[in-house]
Coordinates of C-alpha atoms and ligand atoms in Angstrom, one line a residue:
Chain A
M27 CA -77.6 -41.4 82.9
A28 CA -77.3 -39.4 79.6
K29 CA -73.2 -39.4 78.7
K30 CA -71.9 -36.2 79.1
R31 CA -69.6 -34.5 75.9
S32 CA -66.9 -32.6 76.2
V33 CA -64.2 -30.6 74.2
I34 CA -60.9 -30.9 75.3
P35 CA -58.4 -29.0 73.9
F36 CA -54.8 -31.2 73.7
G37 CA -51.4 -29.1 72.9
P38 CA -50.0 -27.4 71.1
Q39 CA -47.7 -27.1 74.6
H40 CA -48.2 -30.5 76.3
P41 CA -46.3 -32.6 78.9
V42 CA -46.1 -35.5 77.0
L43 CA -45.8 -34.4 73.7
P44 CA -42.9 -32.1 72.9
E45 CA -44.3 -31.7 69.2
P46 CA -46.7 -28.6 68.2
I47 CA -50.0 -30.1 67.3
H48 CA -53.2 -29.0 68.5
L49 CA -56.2 -31.2 69.2
D50 CA -60.2 -30.7 70.1
L51 CA -61.5 -33.9 71.7
M52 CA -64.4 -34.5 71.8
V53 CA -64.9 -36.9 74.7
E54 CA -67.6 -38.6 76.0
D55 CA -67.0 -39.8 79.3
E56 CA -64.1 -41.4 79.1
K57 CA -64.2 -42.3 75.1
V58 CA -63.1 -40.1 72.6
I59 CA -65.5 -39.4 69.8
K60 CA -63.9 -37.0 67.5
A61 CA -60.4 -35.2 66.7
I62 CA -59.9 -32.2 65.0
P63 CA -56.4 -31.5 64.4
S64 CA -54.6 -27.7 63.8
I65 CA -51.4 -27.3 62.6
G66 CA -49.5 -24.0 61.7
F67 CA -48.1 -23.1 64.7
I68 CA -44.4 -22.8 63.8
H69 CA -44.8 -22.6 59.9
R70 CA -41.5 -21.5 58.5
G71 CA -42.1 -20.6 54.9
L72 CA -39.6 -22.6 53.5
E73 CA -42.2 -22.1 49.8
S74 CA -40.9 -18.8 50.2
L75 CA -37.8 -18.9 51.0
V76 CA -37.1 -21.1 48.0
R77 CA -37.4 -18.2 45.3
K78 CA -34.7 -16.1 47.5
K79 CA -31.9 -18.7 47.2
D80 CA -29.3 -20.1 45.3
Y81 CA -30.6 -24.0 44.8
N82 CA -27.0 -24.8 45.9
E83 CA -27.6 -22.9 48.9
M84 CA -31.2 -24.7 49.2
V85 CA -29.6 -27.8 50.2
Y86 CA -28.6 -26.3 53.5
V87 CA -32.1 -24.9 54.2
A88 CA -34.1 -28.5 52.8
E89 CA -32.1 -30.3 54.8
R90 CA -32.8 -28.4 57.8
T91 CA -36.6 -29.4 57.2
C92 CA -37.0 -31.9 59.9
G93 CA -33.7 -32.6 62.5
I94 CA -33.9 -36.4 62.5
C95 CA -34.6 -37.2 58.5
S96 CA -32.2 -34.4 57.9
F97 CA -30.4 -36.2 55.7
M98 CA -32.6 -37.7 53.8
H99 CA -34.2 -34.4 53.0
G100 CA -31.2 -33.2 51.6
M101 CA -31.3 -36.0 50.0
G102 CA -34.5 -35.9 48.3
Y103 CA -34.0 -32.5 47.1
C104 CA -30.4 -32.8 45.7
E105 CA -32.1 -36.0 43.9
S106 CA -34.9 -34.1 42.5
V107 CA -32.7 -31.4 41.2
E108 CA -30.4 -33.8 39.7
H109 CA -33.0 -35.3 37.6
I110 CA -34.0 -31.9 36.2
M111 CA -30.6 -31.2 35.1
G112 CA -29.9 -35.1 33.8
V113 CA -27.1 -34.9 36.2
E114 CA -25.8 -38.9 36.9
V115 CA -24.3 -39.4 40.0
P116 CA -21.7 -41.6 40.6
V117 CA -21.9 -45.0 41.8
R118 CA -20.3 -44.3 45.4
A119 CA -21.8 -41.2 46.0
R120 CA -25.1 -43.4 46.0
Y121 CA -24.0 -45.7 48.0
L122 CA -22.8 -43.8 50.6
R123 CA -26.1 -41.4 50.6
T124 CA -27.7 -45.2 51.0
V125 CA -25.4 -46.0 54.4
W126 CA -26.1 -42.5 55.7
C127 CA -30.0 -43.0 55.0
E128 CA -29.5 -46.3 56.8
M129 CA -27.9 -44.5 59.6
S130 CA -30.5 -41.6 60.1
R131 CA -33.4 -44.9 60.2
I132 CA -31.5 -46.5 62.7
H133 CA -31.5 -43.5 65.5
S134 CA -35.1 -42.3 64.2
H135 CA -36.4 -46.2 64.9
L136 CA -34.5 -45.6 68.2
L137 CA -35.5 -42.2 69.2
W138 CA -38.8 -43.5 68.4
L139 CA -38.6 -46.6 70.8
G140 CA -37.2 -44.3 73.5
L141 CA -40.3 -42.2 73.1
L142 CA -42.9 -44.5 73.3
A143 CA -41.4 -46.0 76.4
D144 CA -41.5 -42.8 77.4
G145 CA -44.9 -42.7 76.6
F146 CA -46.1 -45.8 78.7
G147 CA -43.8 -45.2 81.4
F148 CA -41.3 -47.5 81.0
E149 CA -38.3 -45.1 81.9
S150 CA -35.8 -47.4 81.7
L151 CA -36.5 -48.9 78.9
F152 CA -36.5 -45.3 77.7
Y153 CA -33.0 -44.5 78.7
Q154 CA -31.6 -47.8 76.9
C155 CA -33.3 -46.7 74.1
W156 CA -31.7 -43.7 73.4
R157 CA -28.4 -45.1 75.2
I158 CA -27.6 -47.3 72.0
R159 CA -29.1 -44.7 69.1
E160 CA -25.7 -42.6 71.0
R161 CA -23.9 -45.0 69.3
I162 CA -25.7 -44.5 65.5
L163 CA -25.4 -40.7 66.2
D164 CA -21.4 -41.0 67.0
M165 CA -21.6 -42.9 63.9
V166 CA -23.1 -40.0 62.0
E167 CA -20.9 -37.5 63.9
L168 CA -17.9 -39.6 63.1
T169 CA -18.5 -39.5 59.0
T170 CA -20.7 -36.4 58.6
G171 CA -19.1 -33.9 61.6
G172 CA -22.6 -33.2 62.9
R173 CA -25.0 -35.4 64.8
L174 CA -27.8 -34.8 63.0
I175 CA -27.4 -32.2 60.7
S176 CA -25.3 -34.1 58.3
S177 CA -24.5 -31.7 55.7
V178 CA -22.9 -34.1 53.3
N179 CA -25.1 -33.7 50.5
K180 CA -24.4 -31.4 47.9
V181 CA -26.2 -31.1 44.2
G182 CA -24.4 -33.6 42.1
G183 CA -22.6 -36.4 45.0
V184 CA -21.9 -35.9 48.4
I185 CA -19.2 -34.1 50.0
R186 CA -17.5 -36.2 52.3
D187 CA -16.4 -39.9 52.0
I188 CA -16.8 -42.5 54.5
E189 CA -13.0 -43.8 54.7
P190 CA -12.5 -47.8 55.3
D191 CA -11.0 -46.8 59.4
M192 CA -15.0 -45.2 59.3
Q193 CA -16.5 -47.9 58.2
T194 CA -14.8 -50.4 60.5
A195 CA -16.1 -48.1 62.8
I196 CA -19.8 -48.2 61.8
L197 CA -19.4 -51.9 61.0
R198 CA -18.4 -52.6 65.1
A199 CA -21.2 -50.1 65.8
V200 CA -24.3 -51.5 63.8
K201 CA -23.3 -55.1 65.6
E202 CA -23.3 -53.4 68.9
I203 CA -26.7 -52.4 68.3
E204 CA -27.7 -55.5 66.9
K205 CA -26.8 -56.9 70.2
E206 CA -28.4 -54.7 72.6
L207 CA -31.5 -54.3 70.3
R208 CA -31.7 -58.2 70.7
V209 CA -33.0 -57.1 74.7
V210 CA -35.0 -54.6 74.1
Q211 CA -36.7 -56.5 71.7
K212 CA -37.4 -58.8 73.9
T213 CA -38.7 -56.4 76.6
F214 CA -41.3 -54.6 74.3
M215 CA -42.7 -57.7 72.3
N216 CA -42.7 -59.9 75.6
D217 CA -43.1 -57.6 78.4
Y218 CA -46.5 -58.2 80.3
S219 CA -46.8 -54.3 81.1
V220 CA -46.0 -53.2 77.8
E221 CA -48.3 -55.2 75.8
S222 CA -51.0 -54.7 78.1
R223 CA -50.7 -50.6 76.8
L224 CA -49.7 -51.2 73.3
K225 CA -51.5 -54.9 72.3
G226 CA -55.5 -54.0 70.6
V227 CA -54.6 -50.3 70.8
G228 CA -55.3 -47.8 67.7
V229 CA -56.1 -50.4 65.7
L230 CA -56.6 -49.8 61.8
T231 CA -57.4 -52.1 58.6
K232 CA -55.9 -51.6 55.9
K233 CA -58.3 -50.5 54.3
E234 CA -58.9 -47.4 56.3
V235 CA -55.2 -47.1 55.7
L236 CA -55.6 -47.1 52.1
E237 CA -58.5 -44.8 52.4
L238 CA -56.7 -42.4 54.4
G239 CA -53.6 -42.7 52.6
C240 CA -51.3 -42.8 55.3
T241 CA -47.2 -43.9 54.6
G242 CA -44.4 -45.8 56.3
P243 CA -44.6 -48.2 58.9
F244 CA -47.9 -47.2 60.1
A245 CA -49.3 -47.7 57.1
R246 CA -46.8 -50.9 56.8
A247 CA -48.2 -51.9 60.9
S248 CA -51.4 -52.6 59.0
G249 CA -50.6 -54.8 55.6
A250 CA -49.9 -52.1 53.4
N251 CA -46.9 -53.1 50.9
F252 CA -46.1 -49.4 51.2
D253 CA -41.9 -48.6 50.9
M254 CA -40.7 -46.1 48.6
R255 CA -37.1 -47.7 48.8
V256 CA -38.3 -50.4 46.7
R257 CA -38.2 -47.7 43.7
G258 CA -34.6 -48.4 44.0
Y259 CA -33.5 -44.7 44.1
G260 CA -30.0 -44.3 46.0
A261 CA -28.5 -47.6 45.4
Y262 CA -31.3 -49.1 46.9
A263 CA -31.8 -51.1 44.2
D264 CA -28.6 -52.8 44.1
L265 CA -29.3 -54.0 47.5
D266 CA -31.3 -57.4 48.7
F267 CA -34.2 -56.4 50.9
D268 CA -37.8 -56.9 51.6
P269 CA -40.4 -54.4 52.9
I270 CA -41.7 -55.4 56.5
I271 CA -45.0 -55.7 56.5
S272 CA -47.1 -56.8 59.4
P273 CA -51.5 -57.6 59.1
V274 CA -52.3 -56.4 62.5
G275 CA -53.0 -52.7 62.5
D276 CA -52.5 -52.2 67.0
S277 CA -50.0 -50.2 68.1
Y278 CA -47.7 -53.0 69.0
A279 CA -47.5 -54.0 65.5
R280 CA -46.2 -50.5 64.7
C281 CA -43.4 -51.0 67.4
D282 CA -42.9 -54.6 66.1
V283 CA -42.4 -52.9 62.9
R284 CA -40.3 -50.3 63.8
I285 CA -37.9 -52.9 65.4
Q286 CA -37.9 -55.0 62.8
E287 CA -36.8 -51.9 60.3
I288 CA -33.8 -51.1 62.6
F289 CA -32.6 -54.6 62.0
Q290 CA -33.0 -54.5 58.0
S291 CA -31.6 -50.9 58.1
I292 CA -28.4 -52.5 59.7
D293 CA -28.5 -55.2 57.2
L294 CA -29.0 -53.0 54.1
I295 CA -25.6 -50.8 56.3
R296 CA -24.0 -53.8 55.8
Q297 CA -24.5 -55.0 52.2
A298 CA -24.2 -51.4 51.1
L299 CA -20.7 -51.4 52.8
G300 CA -19.7 -54.4 51.7
Q301 CA -20.6 -53.5 48.4
L302 CA -19.1 -50.3 48.1
P303 CA -17.4 -49.1 44.6
D304 CA -14.8 -47.1 44.5
G305 CA -15.1 -43.8 42.7
D306 CA -15.7 -40.2 43.0
L307 CA -17.8 -38.8 45.2
S308 CA -19.6 -36.0 43.1
V309 CA -19.9 -34.6 39.6
P310 CA -19.1 -30.9 38.6
V311 CA -23.0 -29.8 38.1
K312 CA -22.8 -26.5 35.5
G313 CA -26.2 -24.2 35.0
N314 CA -29.3 -24.3 36.4
P315 CA -32.2 -26.1 36.6
D316 CA -34.8 -26.4 34.1
G317 CA -37.8 -28.5 34.4
E318 CA -40.0 -30.2 37.0
Y319 CA -39.7 -33.1 39.1
F320 CA -41.7 -35.2 41.6
M321 CA -39.4 -37.2 43.9
R322 CA -40.4 -39.8 46.4
V323 CA -38.0 -40.8 48.9
E324 CA -38.9 -43.5 52.4
Q325 CA -38.6 -41.6 55.4
P326 CA -38.2 -43.3 58.4
R327 CA -41.4 -41.9 58.8
G328 CA -42.6 -42.8 55.5
E329 CA -42.8 -42.0 51.8
A330 CA -41.6 -37.9 52.0
V331 CA -42.3 -36.3 48.4
Y332 CA -40.3 -33.2 46.7
Y333 CA -41.9 -31.2 43.9
V334 CA -39.8 -29.2 42.5
R335 CA -40.3 -26.9 39.6
A336 CA -37.2 -24.6 38.0
S337 CA -37.2 -22.5 34.8
G338 CA -33.6 -21.9 33.8
K339 CA -32.6 -19.8 36.9
K340 CA -30.5 -20.1 39.9
N341 CA -33.4 -19.7 41.9
L342 CA -36.0 -22.6 42.2
D343 CA -39.9 -21.8 41.1
R344 CA -41.4 -24.2 43.7
L345 CA -40.1 -26.5 46.3
R346 CA -43.1 -28.2 47.6
I347 CA -42.3 -30.8 50.6
R348 CA -44.6 -33.5 51.6
T349 CA -43.7 -35.0 54.8
P350 CA -44.9 -38.6 55.8
T351 CA -46.4 -36.8 59.1
F352 CA -48.6 -35.0 57.2
A353 CA -49.9 -37.9 55.2
N354 CA -50.3 -40.1 58.4
L355 CA -52.6 -37.2 60.1
P356 CA -56.0 -38.2 59.3
G357 CA -54.7 -42.0 60.1
L358 CA -53.9 -40.8 63.1
C359 CA -57.6 -38.9 64.0
K360 CA -59.4 -42.4 63.1
T361 CA -57.7 -44.4 65.6
L362 CA -58.0 -41.6 68.8
E363 CA -62.3 -41.9 67.6
G364 CA -62.8 -44.5 70.1
A365 CA -60.1 -44.3 72.2
D366 CA -59.2 -44.1 75.9
Y367 CA -58.3 -40.6 77.1
A368 CA -55.3 -42.3 78.4
D369 CA -54.4 -43.9 75.5
I370 CA -54.3 -40.4 73.4
P371 CA -50.4 -40.0 73.8
L372 CA -49.4 -43.3 73.4
L373 CA -51.4 -42.8 70.1
I374 CA -49.9 -39.8 68.9
L375 CA -47.1 -41.6 69.2
T376 CA -47.1 -44.0 67.2
I377 CA -47.5 -42.1 63.6
D378 CA -44.3 -41.1 65.0
P379 CA -45.2 -37.7 64.7
C380 CA -42.8 -34.8 63.4
I381 CA -44.8 -31.6 63.4
S382 CA -41.9 -29.3 62.8
C383 CA -41.1 -31.2 59.1
T384 CA -45.3 -31.3 58.8
E385 CA -45.0 -27.4 58.9
R386 CA -41.8 -26.4 57.2
Chain B
M23 CA -41.3 -65.1 84.7
S24 CA -39.9 -63.8 81.7
R25 CA -43.1 -62.0 80.5
I26 CA -42.7 -60.2 83.5
M27 CA -39.1 -59.1 83.7
P28 CA -37.1 -60.0 80.6
F29 CA -35.9 -56.5 81.1
A30 CA -34.5 -57.3 84.7
M31 CA -30.6 -58.1 83.7
T32 CA -29.9 -55.2 81.5
M33 CA -31.3 -53.1 84.2
L34 CA -28.9 -54.8 86.6
K35 CA -26.4 -54.4 84.9
N36 CA -26.9 -50.8 84.2
L37 CA -27.1 -50.5 88.5
V38 CA -23.7 -51.5 89.1
S39 CA -21.7 -50.4 85.6
P40 CA -20.8 -46.4 85.6
P41 CA -22.7 -44.3 84.2
V42 CA -22.3 -43.6 79.8
T43 CA -23.0 -40.2 80.4
K44 CA -19.5 -37.9 80.6
N45 CA -19.3 -35.5 83.3
Y46 CA -19.0 -32.9 81.1
P47 CA -17.2 -30.0 81.3
E48 CA -14.8 -31.5 83.5
S49 CA -14.2 -34.7 81.3
P50 CA -13.8 -32.6 78.2
A51 CA -16.0 -34.0 74.9
V52 CA -14.0 -35.3 72.4
Y53 CA -14.8 -34.1 69.0
P54 CA -14.2 -36.3 65.5
E55 CA -11.9 -34.7 63.1
R56 CA -15.2 -33.9 60.8
S57 CA -16.9 -32.3 63.3
R58 CA -18.3 -29.2 62.4
G59 CA -17.9 -26.9 65.6
H60 CA -17.4 -23.8 64.0
I61 CA -15.6 -21.5 61.1
E62 CA -12.4 -20.1 61.7
I63 CA -10.0 -17.4 59.1
T64 CA -6.7 -17.0 58.8
V65 CA -7.9 -13.7 57.9
D66 CA -4.4 -12.5 56.2
E67 CA -4.8 -15.0 53.4
C68 CA -8.2 -13.7 52.8
I69 CA -8.4 -11.6 49.2
S70 CA -11.8 -10.3 49.8
C71 CA -13.7 -11.3 47.3
G72 CA -16.7 -12.0 49.0
L73 CA -17.7 -15.6 47.7
C74 CA -18.2 -16.4 51.1
V75 CA -20.6 -14.0 51.5
R76 CA -22.4 -14.4 48.6
S77 CA -22.7 -18.6 49.2
C78 CA -23.8 -18.0 53.2
P79 CA -27.5 -19.2 52.9
T80 CA -28.5 -17.3 56.6
G81 CA -26.3 -14.6 55.3
A82 CA -24.0 -14.7 58.7
L83 CA -20.6 -13.6 57.1
E84 CA -19.6 -9.5 56.5
V85 CA -16.6 -8.6 54.2
D86 CA -15.3 -5.3 54.0
K87 CA -12.9 -4.8 51.2
T88 CA -11.6 -1.2 52.6
A89 CA -11.1 -1.9 55.9
G90 CA -9.9 -5.7 55.4
S91 CA -12.1 -7.1 58.1
W92 CA -14.2 -10.4 58.1
T93 CA -17.4 -10.6 60.1
I94 CA -19.1 -13.5 61.2
N95 CA -22.5 -13.6 63.0
R96 CA -21.7 -16.8 65.1
F97 CA -25.5 -16.7 66.2
D98 CA -26.5 -16.6 62.7
C99 CA -23.8 -19.4 61.5
I100 CA -25.5 -23.0 60.5
A101 CA -22.1 -24.5 60.6
C102 CA -23.3 -25.9 57.1
G103 CA -19.6 -25.1 55.8
Y104 CA -20.8 -23.8 52.3
C105 CA -18.3 -21.4 52.5
V106 CA -15.5 -23.0 53.4
E107 CA -16.2 -25.2 50.3
K108 CA -16.3 -21.8 48.2
C109 CA -13.9 -20.0 49.1
P110 CA -11.1 -19.4 46.7
K111 CA -8.2 -18.7 49.4
K112 CA -9.4 -22.3 51.0
C113 CA -8.2 -20.0 54.6
L114 CA -11.7 -20.5 56.0
H115 CA -11.3 -23.8 58.0
M116 CA -14.3 -25.6 59.7
V117 CA -13.0 -26.9 62.8
P118 CA -14.1 -29.1 66.1
G119 CA -15.6 -27.4 69.1
Y120 CA -18.6 -25.9 69.2
Q121 CA -19.8 -22.1 70.0
E122 CA -19.7 -21.1 73.5
P123 CA -23.2 -19.7 74.7
M124 CA -22.8 -16.0 75.7
M125 CA -25.2 -13.4 77.4
E126 CA -25.7 -11.3 73.8
K127 CA -26.1 -11.8 70.2
S128 CA -22.7 -11.1 69.3
S129 CA -20.9 -11.2 65.6
A130 CA -16.4 -11.8 65.8
S131 CA -14.8 -9.6 63.4
Y132 CA -11.6 -10.6 62.0
Q133 CA -9.0 -7.6 61.1
K134 CA -5.9 -8.3 58.6
S135 CA -3.0 -7.5 60.2
P136 CA -1.1 -4.2 59.5
E137 CA 1.7 -5.7 57.6
V138 CA -0.8 -7.1 55.3
M139 CA -2.3 -4.7 54.7
A140 CA -0.1 -2.3 54.3
A141 CA 1.2 -5.0 51.8
E142 CA -1.6 -5.0 50.2
A143 CA -2.3 -1.1 50.1
A144 CA 1.4 -1.1 48.3
K145 CA 0.5 -3.9 45.6
K146 CA -2.7 -1.7 45.1
A147 CA -1.1 1.3 44.3
E148 CA 1.8 0.0 42.3
A149 CA -1.1 -1.9 40.4
A150 CA -3.1 1.8 40.2
K151 CA 0.0 3.2 39.0
K152 CA 0.6 0.1 36.8
A153 CA -2.7 0.9 35.6
A154 CA -2.4 4.5 35.2
A155 CA 0.9 4.3 33.4
A156 CA -0.6 2.0 31.1
R157 CA -3.7 4.3 30.5
A158 CA -1.3 7.3 30.3
A159 CA 0.5 5.6 27.6
R160 CA -2.6 4.7 26.0
E161 CA -3.9 8.1 25.7
A162 CA -0.3 9.0 24.6
K163 CA -0.9 7.0 21.6
K164 CA -4.2 7.8 21.2
K165 CA -3.3 11.3 20.9
A166 CA -0.9 10.5 19.0
E167 CA -2.8 8.3 16.5
A168 CA -5.1 11.6 16.8
E169 CA -3.0 13.9 15.9
A170 CA -1.4 11.3 13.6
A171 CA -4.9 11.0 12.2
A172 CA -6.3 15.0 11.9
R173 CA -2.3 15.5 10.0
A174 CA -2.9 12.8 7.5
A175 CA -6.9 14.5 7.0
R176 CA -5.3 17.8 6.6
E177 CA -2.6 16.9 4.2
I178 CA -5.3 15.3 2.2
S179 CA -8.1 18.1 2.2
E180 CA -5.1 20.9 1.7
P181 CA -4.0 20.1 -1.6
A182 CA -8.1 19.7 -2.3
Q183 CA -8.3 23.0 -1.7
E184 CA -5.5 24.5 -3.5
A185 CA -6.8 22.3 -6.3
S186 CA -10.1 24.0 -5.9
Q187 CA -9.1 27.6 -5.5
P188 CA -8.0 27.9 -9.3
A189 CA -11.7 26.7 -10.1
K190 CA -13.0 29.1 -8.0
Q191 CA -11.1 31.7 -9.3
A192 CA -11.7 30.6 -12.6
R193 CA -15.5 30.4 -11.8
Q194 CA -15.4 33.8 -10.5
E195 CA -13.8 35.0 -13.7
V196 CA -16.4 33.6 -15.7
T197 CA -19.3 35.4 -13.9
D198 CA -17.4 38.1 -13.8
Ligands
SF4_17 S1 -14.3 -16.8 49.9 FE1 -12.5 -16.8 50.9 S2 -10.7 -15.4 50.2 FE2 -13.1 -14.6 49.4 S3 -13.6 -13.4 51.4 FE3 -14.3 -15.3 52.2 S4 -12.8 -15.7 53.0 FE4 -12.1 -14.0 51.8
SF4_18 S1 -20.7 -22.5 57.3 FE1 -22.9 -21.8 56.6 S2 -24.1 -20.6 57.7 FE2 -21.7 -20.3 58.7 S3 -20.6 -18.7 57.5 FE3 -19.9 -20.6 56.1 S4 -21.7 -20.5 54.9 FE4 -22.5 -19.4 56.4

């Protein structure tokens, strides 16, 4: 009997995926043969807004690009403007930025682990992950005043300090997280039911990843050594770490890479707080930026690119943000080809999609 | 067994322990000191300079200098704290406690107290009086200077005229 082809629309509102992406899935029986994505449902016009806002005000707009990597968006924007203006950020500010970056990485990855557990129907694991995540969110709130949106960056440094009692609290929290995460890690990595849903699903080779230009843990799980942190922005140049890479390339490896990255972030926080130098939090910035800069930062989902162009006015000429999810969409469509229909939500989850920041 | 139920211990522990979530609002939420809940203003210290209005990225603020009021649209405010940083009088504060839900979008207006307004008006009147006096003095001085200059000019030109008269006469005599 000839196989029947049909097109199934998926999203932008879908029960398993609270992200506004639409996919046209061409399926043959239960197998997907092609996936055509479309985005643009919640476009916010950041690039136009930048021409109307003062470059200092724009920090607060930039960090609201995404609710999860909020801190890193603010930081990426600030660092680009600082590079254009030739501002030397105090060392302490660079260390503090690094600590906050790693704290957001921890909470973002824990969020993703929870969503993944929810995706394959392991509800109690889902809640356990989010319960652990709450610890780091408390620390973010303690140090910045907001659970997700930190608003501590400014052009020239940071606004707030992490005081010694807060450092102790952070260290205590990451210790707890480490302990609880070991248990969760065992579940993710050893449990039979988890394995049956993740192993060998959505395999992407290193060659494909390089061709499609994927980034972040999604690419690193396929053996591509891409980690923008090795560029040494913030205080990463002074810290000791190696990108976590897995050669396997399936959903299981992506999960593994992200769990290990949480441990790595905990280690980085310890290192950064351990050698936190004294000094100012920010330097005064005078005048307007004139020039252009291309900044690359490693967000929890991968490499984000900031292109800023200014011409000596208080408003910038151009701000282009390329978010990691945008780069990972071709990879997603590739993994969807040949996948079972039931695996689709899981596969979409494995790129850790953040469509809201893709749309800007 | 270790492959099927590594999570069982955690689940059992969670089953017998009390919930991690709070019975909010019965047990109140504890906010850290830095929590960016909402903006408050000590309006009597405000000098209506409008810096906060110009710095606000969402345009949530309004300042009326003559009425002495400061208005915030709490639904537009994103609690970024930029106005707090910019205010020259440090009369804006970010305090914990989130905005309560409301049925309608509304804005909160804060009015300076009548005494402060009166004091400010008096100060302004004083300043205006001073300015007026200064202006009057300046004008009087200018007038005096102008007069003096005119007088001087007259004094210079008058002898010249006197001097030119005999010449004219002489010329007339020649033509006659
Ligand atoms: S910046 Fe401060 S002093 Fe100036 S108008 Fe705003 S609240 Fe008042
Ligand atoms: S906190 Fe931010 S958004 Fe709110 S009024 Fe102040 S500047 Fe505007």
